[in-house]
JSON list of C-alpha atoms in Angstrom, two decimals:
[
{"chain": "A", "resi": 1, "resn": "ASP", "atom": "CA", "xyz": [-11.73, 9.44, -15.14]},
{"chain": "A", "resi": 2, "resn": "GLY", "atom": "CA", "xyz": [-11.01, 5.53, -13.64]},
{"chain": "A", "resi": 3, "resn": "GLY", "atom": "CA", "xyz": [-10.12, 5.70, -9.88]},
{"chain": "A", "resi": 4, "resn": "ILE", "atom": "CA", "xyz": [-11.07, 4.66, -6.59]},
{"chain": "A", "resi": 5, "resn": "THR", "atom": "CA", "xyz": [-12.96, 6.81, -4.24]},
{"chain": "A", "resi": 6, "resn": "GLN", "atom": "CA", "xyz": [-13.16, 6.39, -0.39]},
{"chain": "A", "resi": 7, "resn": "SER", "atom": "CA", "xyz": [-15.91, 8.48, 1.92]},
{"chain": "A", "resi": 8, "resn": "PRO", "atom": "CA", "xyz": [-15.44, 9.75, 4.21]},
{"chain": "A", "resi": 9, "resn": "LYS", "atom": "CA", "xyz": [-11.93, 11.75, 4.54]},
{"chain": "A", "resi": 10, "resn": "TYR", "atom": "CA", "xyz": [-12.21, 12.05, 7.93]},
{"chain": "A", "resi": 11, "resn": "LEU", "atom": "CA", "xyz": [-14.29, 10.24, 10.15]},
{"chain": "A", "resi": 12, "resn": "PHE", "atom": "CA", "xyz": [-15.51, 10.44, 13.79]},
{"chain": "A", "resi": 13, "resn": "ARG", "atom": "CA", "xyz": [-16.66, 7.59, 16.35]},
{"chain": "A", "resi": 14, "resn": "LYS", "atom": "CA", "xyz": [-17.44, 7.60, 19.76]},
{"chain": "A", "resi": 15, "resn": "GLU", "atom": "CA", "xyz": [-16.54, 4.61, 21.41]},
{"chain": "A", "resi": 16, "resn": "GLY", "atom": "CA", "xyz": [-19.00, 1.21, 21.25]},
{"chain": "A", "resi": 17, "resn": "GLN", "atom": "CA", "xyz": [-20.43, 2.39, 17.79]},
{"chain": "A", "resi": 18, "resn": "ASN", "atom": "CA", "xyz": [-20.00, 0.73, 14.70]},
{"chain": "A", "resi": 19, "resn": "VAL", "atom": "CA", "xyz": [-18.81, 2.76, 11.42]},
{"chain": "A", "resi": 20, "resn": "THR", "atom": "CA", "xyz": [-18.74, 1.75, 7.87]},
{"chain": "A", "resi": 21, "resn": "LEU", "atom": "CA", "xyz": [-16.24, 2.90, 5.47]},
{"chain": "A", "resi": 22, "resn": "SER", "atom": "CA", "xyz": [-16.86, 3.02, 2.01]},
{"chain": "A", "resi": 23, "resn": "CYS", "atom": "CA", "xyz": [-14.79, 2.09, -1.07]},
{"chain": "A", "resi": 24, "resn": "GLU", "atom": "CA", "xyz": [-16.14, 2.47, -4.51]},
{"chain": "A", "resi": 25, "resn": "GLN", "atom": "CA", "xyz": [-14.33, 1.71, -8.29]},
{"chain": "A", "resi": 26, "resn": "ASN", "atom": "CA", "xyz": [-14.81, 2.15, -11.00]},
{"chain": "A", "resi": 27, "resn": "LEU", "atom": "CA", "xyz": [-11.64, 0.56, -13.01]},
{"chain": "A", "resi": 28, "resn": "ASN", "atom": "CA", "xyz": [-13.48, -3.00, -13.31]},
{"chain": "A", "resi": 29, "resn": "HIS", "atom": "CA", "xyz": [-11.33, -4.03, -11.00]},
{"chain": "A", "resi": 30, "resn": "ASP", "atom": "CA", "xyz": [-11.64, -7.65, -9.69]},
{"chain": "A", "resi": 31, "resn": "ALA", "atom": "CA", "xyz": [-9.76, -7.59, -6.38]},
{"chain": "A", "resi": 32, "resn": "MET", "atom": "CA", "xyz": [-10.18, -5.24, -4.02]},
{"chain": "A", "resi": 33, "resn": "TYR", "atom": "CA", "xyz": [-8.32, -5.14, -0.37]},
{"chain": "A", "resi": 34, "resn": "TRP", "atom": "CA", "xyz": [-8.58, -3.37, 2.51]},
{"chain": "A", "resi": 35, "resn": "TYR", "atom": "CA", "xyz": [-5.32, -2.04, 4.67]},
{"chain": "A", "resi": 36, "resn": "ARG", "atom": "CA", "xyz": [-5.07, -0.21, 7.69]},
{"chain": "A", "resi": 37, "resn": "GLN", "atom": "CA", "xyz": [-1.81, 2.26, 8.72]},
{"chain": "A", "resi": 38, "resn": "ASP", "atom": "CA", "xyz": [-0.75, 3.00, 11.78]},
{"chain": "A", "resi": 39, "resn": "PRO", "atom": "CA", "xyz": [2.04, 6.14, 12.76]},
{"chain": "A", "resi": 40, "resn": "GLY", "atom": "CA", "xyz": [5.72, 4.53, 11.92]},
{"chain": "A", "resi": 41, "resn": "GLN", "atom": "CA", "xyz": [4.56, 1.13, 10.48]},
{"chain": "A", "resi": 42, "resn": "GLY", "atom": "CA", "xyz": [3.56, 0.03, 7.12]},
{"chain": "A", "resi": 43, "resn": "LEU", "atom": "CA", "xyz": [0.36, -1.12, 5.88]},
{"chain": "A", "resi": 44, "resn": "ARG", "atom": "CA", "xyz": [-1.72, -3.93, 7.35]},
{"chain": "A", "resi": 45, "resn": "LEU", "atom": "CA", "xyz": [-4.06, -6.18, 5.07]},
{"chain": "A", "resi": 46, "resn": "ILE", "atom": "CA", "xyz": [-7.47, -6.03, 6.73]},
{"chain": "A", "resi": 47, "resn": "TYR", "atom": "CA", "xyz": [-9.46, -8.10, 4.13]},
{"chain": "A", "resi": 48, "resn": "TYR", "atom": "CA", "xyz": [-9.54, -8.61, 0.31]},
{"chain": "A", "resi": 49, "resn": "SER", "atom": "CA", "xyz": [-11.97, -9.73, -1.91]},
{"chain": "A", "resi": 50, "resn": "GLN", "atom": "CA", "xyz": [-10.50, -11.74, -5.26]},
{"chain": "A", "resi": 51, "resn": "ILE", "atom": "CA", "xyz": [-14.32, -11.94, -7.01]},
{"chain": "A", "resi": 52, "resn": "VAL", "atom": "CA", "xyz": [-17.85, -10.29, -5.64]},
{"chain": "A", "resi": 53, "resn": "ASN", "atom": "CA", "xyz": [-19.53, -12.15, -2.32]},
{"chain": "A", "resi": 54, "resn": "ASP", "atom": "CA", "xyz": [-16.06, -13.94, -1.61]},
{"chain": "A", "resi": 55, "resn": "PHE", "atom": "CA", "xyz": [-13.47, -12.20, 0.77]},
{"chain": "A", "resi": 56, "resn": "GLN", "atom": "CA", "xyz": [-11.36, -13.43, 3.04]},
{"chain": "A", "resi": 57, "resn": "LYS", "atom": "CA", "xyz": [-9.70, -12.27, 5.62]},
{"chain": "A", "resi": 58, "resn": "GLY", "atom": "CA", "xyz": [-5.91, -10.58, 6.12]},
{"chain": "A", "resi": 59, "resn": "ASP", "atom": "CA", "xyz": [-3.92, -10.16, 8.96]},
{"chain": "A", "resi": 60, "resn": "ILE", "atom": "CA", "xyz": [-5.94, -8.03, 11.18]},
{"chain": "A", "resi": 61, "resn": "ALA", "atom": "CA", "xyz": [-9.38, -9.14, 10.74]},
{"chain": "A", "resi": 62, "resn": "GLU", "atom": "CA", "xyz": [-10.94, -9.06, 13.95]},
{"chain": "A", "resi": 63, "resn": "GLY", "atom": "CA", "xyz": [-12.64, -6.49, 14.78]},
{"chain": "A", "resi": 64, "resn": "TYR", "atom": "CA", "xyz": [-14.14, -5.31, 11.38]},
{"chain": "A", "resi": 65, "resn": "SER", "atom": "CA", "xyz": [-16.26, -6.65, 8.64]},
{"chain": "A", "resi": 66, "resn": "VAL", "atom": "CA", "xyz": [-16.72, -6.92, 4.98]},
{"chain": "A", "resi": 67, "resn": "SER", "atom": "CA", "xyz": [-19.24, -7.24, 2.32]},
{"chain": "A", "resi": 68, "resn": "ARG", "atom": "CA", "xyz": [-18.56, -7.19, -1.62]},
{"chain": "A", "resi": 69, "resn": "GLU", "atom": "CA", "xyz": [-22.11, -7.56, -3.41]},
{"chain": "A", "resi": 70, "resn": "LYS", "atom": "CA", "xyz": [-21.18, -5.25, -6.24]},
{"chain": "A", "resi": 71, "resn": "LYS", "atom": "CA", "xyz": [-17.84, -5.72, -8.25]},
{"chain": "A", "resi": 72, "resn": "GLU", "atom": "CA", "xyz": [-17.82, -2.01, -7.20]},
{"chain": "A", "resi": 73, "resn": "SER", "atom": "CA", "xyz": [-18.01, -1.22, -4.22]},
{"chain": "A", "resi": 74, "resn": "PHE", "atom": "CA", "xyz": [-15.82, -3.70, -0.69]},
{"chain": "A", "resi": 75, "resn": "PRO", "atom": "CA", "xyz": [-17.33, -1.48, 2.01]},
{"chain": "A", "resi": 76, "resn": "LEU", "atom": "CA", "xyz": [-15.32, -1.66, 5.37]},
{"chain": "A", "resi": 77, "resn": "THR", "atom": "CA", "xyz": [-17.23, -1.96, 8.70]},
{"chain": "A", "resi": 78, "resn": "VAL", "atom": "CA", "xyz": [-14.92, -0.89, 11.52]},
{"chain": "A", "resi": 79, "resn": "THR", "atom": "CA", "xyz": [-17.13, -3.14, 14.51]},
{"chain": "A", "resi": 80, "resn": "SER", "atom": "CA", "xyz": [-17.13, -2.16, 18.35]},
{"chain": "A", "resi": 81, "resn": "ALA", "atom": "CA", "xyz": [-14.88, -5.23, 19.24]},
{"chain": "A", "resi": 82, "resn": "GLN", "atom": "CA", "xyz": [-12.40, -3.58, 17.45]},
{"chain": "A", "resi": 83, "resn": "LYS", "atom": "CA", "xyz": [-10.22, -2.07, 20.44]},
{"chain": "A", "resi": 84, "resn": "ASN", "atom": "CA", "xyz": [-7.66, 0.33, 18.36]},
{"chain": "A", "resi": 85, "resn": "PRO", "atom": "CA", "xyz": [-9.80, 1.55, 15.85]},
{"chain": "A", "resi": 86, "resn": "THR", "atom": "CA", "xyz": [-8.12, 5.43, 15.65]},
{"chain": "A", "resi": 87, "resn": "ALA", "atom": "CA", "xyz": [-6.02, 5.49, 12.33]},
{"chain": "A", "resi": 88, "resn": "PHE", "atom": "CA", "xyz": [-5.73, 5.50, 8.48]},
{"chain": "A", "resi": 89, "resn": "TYR", "atom": "CA", "xyz": [-7.92, 3.24, 6.17]},
{"chain": "A", "resi": 90, "resn": "LEU", "atom": "CA", "xyz": [-6.54, 2.50, 2.54]},
{"chain": "A", "resi": 91, "resn": "CYS", "atom": "CA", "xyz": [-8.63, 1.07, 0.05]},
{"chain": "A", "resi": 92, "resn": "ALA", "atom": "CA", "xyz": [-6.53, -0.96, -2.57]},
{"chain": "A", "resi": 93, "resn": "SER", "atom": "CA", "xyz": [-7.49, -3.11, -6.31]},
{"chain": "A", "resi": 94, "resn": "SER", "atom": "CA", "xyz": [-6.37, -4.96, -8.75]},
{"chain": "A", "resi": 95, "resn": "VAL", "atom": "CA", "xyz": [-6.52, -6.97, -11.58]},
{"chain": "A", "resi": 96, "resn": "PHE", "atom": "CA", "xyz": [-5.83, -10.25, -12.50]},
{"chain": "A", "resi": 97, "resn": "VAL", "atom": "CA", "xyz": [-4.33, -10.65, -16.14]},
{"chain": "A", "resi": 98, "resn": "SER", "atom": "CA", "xyz": [-3.81, -14.84, -17.13]},
{"chain": "A", "resi": 99, "resn": "GLY", "atom": "CA", "xyz": [-4.23, -15.53, -13.57]},
{"chain": "A", "resi": 100, "resn": "THR", "atom": "CA", "xyz": [-1.12, -13.59, -12.34]},
{"chain": "A", "resi": 101, "resn": "PRO", "atom": "CA", "xyz": [-2.49, -10.09, -10.54]},
{"chain": "A", "resi": 102, "resn": "THR", "atom": "CA", "xyz": [-1.02, -6.43, -11.48]},
{"chain": "A", "resi": 103, "resn": "GLU", "atom": "CA", "xyz": [-0.32, -3.97, -9.09]},
{"chain": "A", "resi": 104, "resn": "ALA", "atom": "CA", "xyz": [-2.93, -2.28, -6.12]},
{"chain": "A", "resi": 105, "resn": "PHE", "atom": "CA", "xyz": [-4.27, 1.37, -7.09]},
{"chain": "A", "resi": 106, "resn": "PHE", "atom": "CA", "xyz": [-5.26, 3.52, -3.87]},
{"chain": "A", "resi": 107, "resn": "GLY", "atom": "CA", "xyz": [-7.60, 5.37, -3.12]},
{"chain": "A", "resi": 108, "resn": "GLN", "atom": "CA", "xyz": [-6.73, 8.61, -0.82]},
{"chain": "A", "resi": 109, "resn": "GLY", "atom": "CA", "xyz": [-7.72, 7.34, 2.75]},
{"chain": "A", "resi": 110, "resn": "THR", "atom": "CA", "xyz": [-10.60, 7.50, 5.15]},
{"chain": "A", "resi": 111, "resn": "ARG", "atom": "CA", "xyz": [-9.14, 8.54, 8.50]},
{"chain": "A", "resi": 112, "resn": "LEU", "atom": "CA", "xyz": [-10.60, 7.03, 11.62]},
{"chain": "A", "resi": 113, "resn": "THR", "atom": "CA", "xyz": [-10.51, 8.65, 15.32]},
{"chain": "A", "resi": 114, "resn": "VAL", "atom": "CA", "xyz": [-12.29, 7.21, 18.07]},
{"chain": "A", "resi": 115, "resn": "VAL", "atom": "CA", "xyz": [-13.54, 9.86, 20.50]},
{"chain": "B", "resi": 1, "resn": "GLY", "atom": "CA", "xyz": [8.04, -15.81, 7.90]},
{"chain": "B", "resi": 2, "resn": "GLU", "atom": "CA", "xyz": [7.16, -12.45, 4.99]},
{"chain": "B", "resi": 3, "resn": "ASP", "atom": "CA", "xyz": [9.03, -9.29, 5.82]},
{"chain": "B", "resi": 4, "resn": "VAL", "atom": "CA", "xyz": [10.15, -5.61, 4.63]},
{"chain": "B", "resi": 5, "resn": "GLU", "atom": "CA", "xyz": [12.20, -3.81, 5.97]},
{"chain": "B", "resi": 6, "resn": "GLN", "atom": "CA", "xyz": [13.36, 0.01, 5.54]},
{"chain": "B", "resi": 7, "resn": "SER", "atom": "CA", "xyz": [14.53, 2.49, 7.04]},
{"chain": "B", "resi": 8, "resn": "LEU", "atom": "CA", "xyz": [12.52, 5.06, 8.34]},
{"chain": "B", "resi": 9, "resn": "PHE", "atom": "CA", "xyz": [13.92, 7.98, 7.67]},
{"chain": "B", "resi": 10, "resn": "LEU", "atom": "CA", "xyz": [16.81, 9.96, 4.80]},
{"chain": "B", "resi": 11, "resn": "SER", "atom": "CA", "xyz": [17.66, 13.99, 4.39]},
{"chain": "B", "resi": 12, "resn": "VAL", "atom": "CA", "xyz": [18.98, 15.40, 1.10]},
{"chain": "B", "resi": 13, "resn": "ARG", "atom": "CA", "xyz": [19.82, 18.44, -0.21]},
{"chain": "B", "resi": 14, "resn": "GLU", "atom": "CA", "xyz": [17.68, 19.77, -3.15]},
{"chain": "B", "resi": 15, "resn": "GLY", "atom": "CA", "xyz": [20.11, 18.92, -5.84]},
{"chain": "B", "resi": 16, "resn": "ASP", "atom": "CA", "xyz": [21.58, 15.41, -5.03]},
{"chain": "B", "resi": 17, "resn": "SER", "atom": "CA", "xyz": [20.27, 12.14, -5.53]},
{"chain": "B", "resi": 18, "resn": "SER", "atom": "CA", "xyz": [18.77, 10.17, -2.97]},
{"chain": "B", "resi": 19, "resn": "VAL", "atom": "CA", "xyz": [18.81, 6.17, -2.77]},
{"chain": "B", "resi": 20, "resn": "ILE", "atom": "CA", "xyz": [16.15, 4.74, 0.10]},
{"chain": "B", "resi": 21, "resn": "ASN", "atom": "CA", "xyz": [17.04, 0.78, 0.60]},
{"chain": "B", "resi": 22, "resn": "CYS", "atom": "CA", "xyz": [14.84, -1.94, 1.34]},
{"chain": "B", "resi": 23, "resn": "THR", "atom": "CA", "xyz": [15.46, -5.75, 2.07]},
{"chain": "B", "resi": 24, "resn": "TYR", "atom": "CA", "xyz": [12.88, -8.38, 2.08]},
{"chain": "B", "resi": 25, "resn": "THR", "atom": "CA", "xyz": [13.04, -12.21, 2.99]},
{"chain": "B", "resi": 26, "resn": "ASP", "atom": "CA", "xyz": [10.52, -14.02, 0.49]},
{"chain": "B", "resi": 27, "resn": "SER", "atom": "CA", "xyz": [12.88, -15.19, -2.03]},
{"chain": "B", "resi": 28, "resn": "SER", "atom": "CA", "xyz": [9.66, -15.92, -4.09]},
{"chain": "B", "resi": 29, "resn": "SER", "atom": "CA", "xyz": [8.17, -12.77, -4.76]},
{"chain": "B", "resi": 30, "resn": "THR", "atom": "CA", "xyz": [8.10, -12.20, -7.87]},
{"chain": "B", "resi": 31, "resn": "TYR", "atom": "CA", "xyz": [6.93, -8.69, -7.95]},
{"chain": "B", "resi": 32, "resn": "LEU", "atom": "CA", "xyz": [8.54, -5.36, -5.87]},
{"chain": "B", "resi": 33, "resn": "TYR", "atom": "CA", "xyz": [6.62, -2.42, -5.67]},
{"chain": "B", "resi": 34, "resn": "TRP", "atom": "CA", "xyz": [7.49, 1.27, -5.11]},
{"chain": "B", "resi": 35, "resn": "TYR", "atom": "CA", "xyz": [4.84, 3.10, -3.23]},
{"chain": "B", "resi": 36, "resn": "LYS", "atom": "CA", "xyz": [4.93, 6.59, -2.61]},
{"chain": "B", "resi": 37, "resn": "GLN", "atom": "CA", "xyz": [2.54, 8.51, -0.01]},
{"chain": "B", "resi": 38, "resn": "GLU", "atom": "CA", "xyz": [2.56, 11.78, 0.21]},
{"chain": "B", "resi": 39, "resn": "PRO", "atom": "CA", "xyz": [0.61, 13.48, 3.59]},
{"chain": "B", "resi": 40, "resn": "GLY", "atom": "CA", "xyz": [-2.60, 12.49, 3.98]},
{"chain": "B", "resi": 41, "resn": "ALA", "atom": "CA", "xyz": [-3.20, 10.89, 1.36]},
{"chain": "B", "resi": 42, "resn": "GLY", "atom": "CA", "xyz": [-3.04, 7.23, -0.44]},
{"chain": "B", "resi": 43, "resn": "LEU", "atom": "CA", "xyz": [-0.39, 5.61, -2.01]},
{"chain": "B", "resi": 44, "resn": "GLN", "atom": "CA", "xyz": [0.75, 6.05, -5.71]},
{"chain": "B", "resi": 45, "resn": "LEU", "atom": "CA", "xyz": [2.56, 3.30, -7.64]},
{"chain": "B", "resi": 46, "resn": "LEU", "atom": "CA", "xyz": [6.19, 4.90, -8.66]},
{"chain": "B", "resi": 47, "resn": "THR", "atom": "CA", "xyz": [7.50, 1.18, -10.35]},
{"chain": "B", "resi": 48, "resn": "TYR", "atom": "CA", "xyz": [7.99, -2.18, -9.97]},
{"chain": "B", "resi": 49, "resn": "ILE", "atom": "CA", "xyz": [10.23, -4.03, -10.72]},
{"chain": "B", "resi": 50, "resn": "PHE", "atom": "CA", "xyz": [9.99, -7.90, -11.58]},
{"chain": "B", "resi": 51, "resn": "SER", "atom": "CA", "xyz": [12.10, -11.01, -10.44]},
{"chain": "B", "resi": 52, "resn": "ASN", "atom": "CA", "xyz": [13.84, -11.60, -13.27]},
{"chain": "B", "resi": 53, "resn": "MET", "atom": "CA", "xyz": [15.58, -8.12, -13.62]},
{"chain": "B", "resi": 54, "resn": "ASP", "atom": "CA", "xyz": [18.44, -6.61, -12.14]},
{"chain": "B", "resi": 55, "resn": "MET", "atom": "CA", "xyz": [17.92, -2.75, -12.70]},
{"chain": "B", "resi": 56, "resn": "LYS", "atom": "CA", "xyz": [14.60, -1.02, -14.09]},
{"chain": "B", "resi": 57, "resn": "GLN", "atom": "CA", "xyz": [15.10, 3.08, -15.56]},
{"chain": "B", "resi": 58, "resn": "ASP", "atom": "CA", "xyz": [12.38, 5.46, -15.60]},
{"chain": "B", "resi": 59, "resn": "GLN", "atom": "CA", "xyz": [13.22, 8.78, -15.84]},
{"chain": "B", "resi": 60, "resn": "ARG", "atom": "CA", "xyz": [14.57, 9.85, -12.71]},
{"chain": "B", "resi": 61, "resn": "LEU", "atom": "CA", "xyz": [14.14, 6.97, -10.87]},
{"chain": "B", "resi": 62, "resn": "THR", "atom": "CA", "xyz": [16.02, 3.57, -11.22]},
{"chain": "B", "resi": 63, "resn": "VAL", "atom": "CA", "xyz": [15.98, 0.75, -9.48]},
{"chain": "B", "resi": 64, "resn": "LEU", "atom": "CA", "xyz": [18.21, -1.67, -8.51]},
{"chain": "B", "resi": 65, "resn": "LEU", "atom": "CA", "xyz": [16.88, -5.58, -7.33]},
{"chain": "B", "resi": 66, "resn": "ASN", "atom": "CA", "xyz": [20.29, -7.93, -5.35]},
{"chain": "B", "resi": 67, "resn": "LYS", "atom": "CA", "xyz": [17.97, -11.08, -5.57]},
{"chain": "B", "resi": 68, "resn": "LYS", "atom": "CA", "xyz": [21.32, -12.72, -4.14]},
{"chain": "B", "resi": 69, "resn": "ASP", "atom": "CA", "xyz": [20.97, -10.41, -1.15]},
{"chain": "B", "resi": 70, "resn": "LYS", "atom": "CA", "xyz": [17.31, -9.92, -1.19]},
{"chain": "B", "resi": 71, "resn": "HIS", "atom": "CA", "xyz": [18.00, -5.98, -1.62]},
{"chain": "B", "resi": 72, "resn": "LEU", "atom": "CA", "xyz": [15.76, -3.47, -3.27]},
{"chain": "B", "resi": 73, "resn": "SER", "atom": "CA", "xyz": [17.19, -0.09, -4.05]},
{"chain": "B", "resi": 74, "resn": "LEU", "atom": "CA", "xyz": [15.31, 3.64, -5.42]},
{"chain": "B", "resi": 75, "resn": "ARG", "atom": "CA", "xyz": [17.40, 5.70, -6.73]},
{"chain": "B", "resi": 76, "resn": "ILE", "atom": "CA", "xyz": [15.31, 9.56, -7.54]},
{"chain": "B", "resi": 77, "resn": "ALA", "atom": "CA", "xyz": [18.43, 10.96, -9.79]},
{"chain": "B", "resi": 78, "resn": "ASP", "atom": "CA", "xyz": [18.14, 15.16, -9.09]},
{"chain": "B", "resi": 79, "resn": "THR", "atom": "CA", "xyz": [15.31, 15.20, -6.01]},
{"chain": "B", "resi": 80, "resn": "GLN", "atom": "CA", "xyz": [13.46, 17.96, -5.82]},
{"chain": "B", "resi": 81, "resn": "THR", "atom": "CA", "xyz": [11.19, 19.49, -2.80]},
{"chain": "B", "resi": 82, "resn": "GLY", "atom": "CA", "xyz": [8.21, 17.90, -4.41]},
{"chain": "B", "resi": 83, "resn": "ASP", "atom": "CA", "xyz": [9.78, 14.33, -3.67]},
{"chain": "B", "resi": 84, "resn": "SER", "atom": "CA", "xyz": [9.64, 14.87, -0.49]},
{"chain": "B", "resi": 85, "resn": "ALA", "atom": "CA", "xyz": [7.51, 11.94, 0.58]},
{"chain": "B", "resi": 86, "resn": "ILE", "atom": "CA", "xyz": [7.19, 8.45, 2.26]},
{"chain": "B", "resi": 87, "resn": "TYR", "atom": "CA", "xyz": [8.26, 5.56, 0.12]},
{"chain": "B", "resi": 88, "resn": "PHE", "atom": "CA", "xyz": [6.88, 1.84, 1.02]},
{"chain": "B", "resi": 89, "resn": "CYS", "atom": "CA", "xyz": [9.01, -1.19, -0.25]},
{"chain": "B", "resi": 90, "resn": "ALA", "atom": "CA", "xyz": [6.43, -3.62, -0.84]},
{"chain": "B", "resi": 91, "resn": "GLU", "atom": "CA", "xyz": [6.96, -7.11, -2.34]},
{"chain": "B", "resi": 92, "resn": "ARG", "atom": "CA", "xyz": [4.29, -9.38, -3.56]},
{"chain": "B", "resi": 93, "resn": "GLY", "atom": "CA", "xyz": [3.84, -12.34, -1.26]},
{"chain": "B", "resi": 94, "resn": "SER", "atom": "CA", "xyz": [3.64, -15.77, -2.74]},
{"chain": "B", "resi": 95, "resn": "GLY", "atom": "CA", "xyz": [-0.21, -16.27, -1.93]},
{"chain": "B", "resi": 96, "resn": "GLY", "atom": "CA", "xyz": [-2.32, -15.88, -5.17]},
{"chain": "B", "resi": 97, "resn": "TYR", "atom": "CA", "xyz": [-4.14, -13.03, -4.25]},
{"chain": "B", "resi": 98, "resn": "ASN", "atom": "CA", "xyz": [-1.59, -9.79, -4.73]},
{"chain": "B", "resi": 99, "resn": "LYS", "atom": "CA", "xyz": [-0.80, -9.94, -0.34]},
{"chain": "B", "resi": 100, "resn": "LEU", "atom": "CA", "xyz": [1.52, -6.63, -0.88]},
{"chain": "B", "resi": 101, "resn": "ILE", "atom": "CA", "xyz": [3.96, -6.80, 2.65]},
{"chain": "B", "resi": 102, "resn": "PHE", "atom": "CA", "xyz": [4.24, -3.39, 3.39]},
{"chain": "B", "resi": 103, "resn": "GLY", "atom": "CA", "xyz": [8.46, -1.94, 4.81]},
{"chain": "B", "resi": 104, "resn": "ALA", "atom": "CA", "xyz": [7.20, 0.72, 7.33]},
{"chain": "B", "resi": 105, "resn": "GLY", "atom": "CA", "xyz": [7.98, 3.52, 4.85]},
{"chain": "B", "resi": 106, "resn": "THR", "atom": "CA", "xyz": [11.21, 6.02, 4.54]},
{"chain": "B", "resi": 107, "resn": "ARG", "atom": "CA", "xyz": [10.51, 9.58, 4.61]},
{"chain": "B", "resi": 108, "resn": "LEU", "atom": "CA", "xyz": [12.48, 11.32, 2.56]},
{"chain": "B", "resi": 109, "resn": "ALA", "atom": "CA", "xyz": [13.10, 15.11, 3.58]},
{"chain": "B", "resi": 110, "resn": "VAL", "atom": "CA", "xyz": [14.41, 17.49, 0.86]},
{"chain": "B", "resi": 111, "resn": "HIS", "atom": "CA", "xyz": [15.70, 20.66, 2.08]},
{"chain": "B", "resi": 112, "resn": "PRO", "atom": "CA", "xyz": [17.56, 23.41, 0.06]}
]
């Protein structure tokens, strides 16, 4: 079945460490996104990518990095520069039809906790 | 700027209708979405409406759009306990990369 897979589901990080969250999709979607969710808040966009080898900063990119070497994969690295990384991270993808983006499909999320 | 607002909590009795409201600010939004999130899970697209529509119905779900007031609502008929979740309203911003602007989510609690 087609879908978006995020791994791991739960991740623990020590302060000062970098960690990488995986996001893979087999929907053949061009665009991929990373969102952060905090309790009582909506989703905030971290990074997005419209095509392979291209990505743009979202609203809260500081302390994060991404790569888009393959269409199917959009990993997110949470660096030690991110001061408050504990959150629920959601990956999404969408496809452009005649230049118009469709709705976004989401993965099941990764909960990152700093210990 | 772009902003989406929702009330944070709604409690309904099983079998009643639920109405979740949302206001947005970007008058150029072309699509508005409703997503459902169950505990510990990702977001599931429930329905969406194009900005030139007033209403869209899909089984138990009815979406009403008042573009003049920038008000969007989601009505769930015959609400069931399985409908308990957080519901997010989102608008597609005027940027061309499908940036979705989300509200904070409305937690729907369904009780017997």
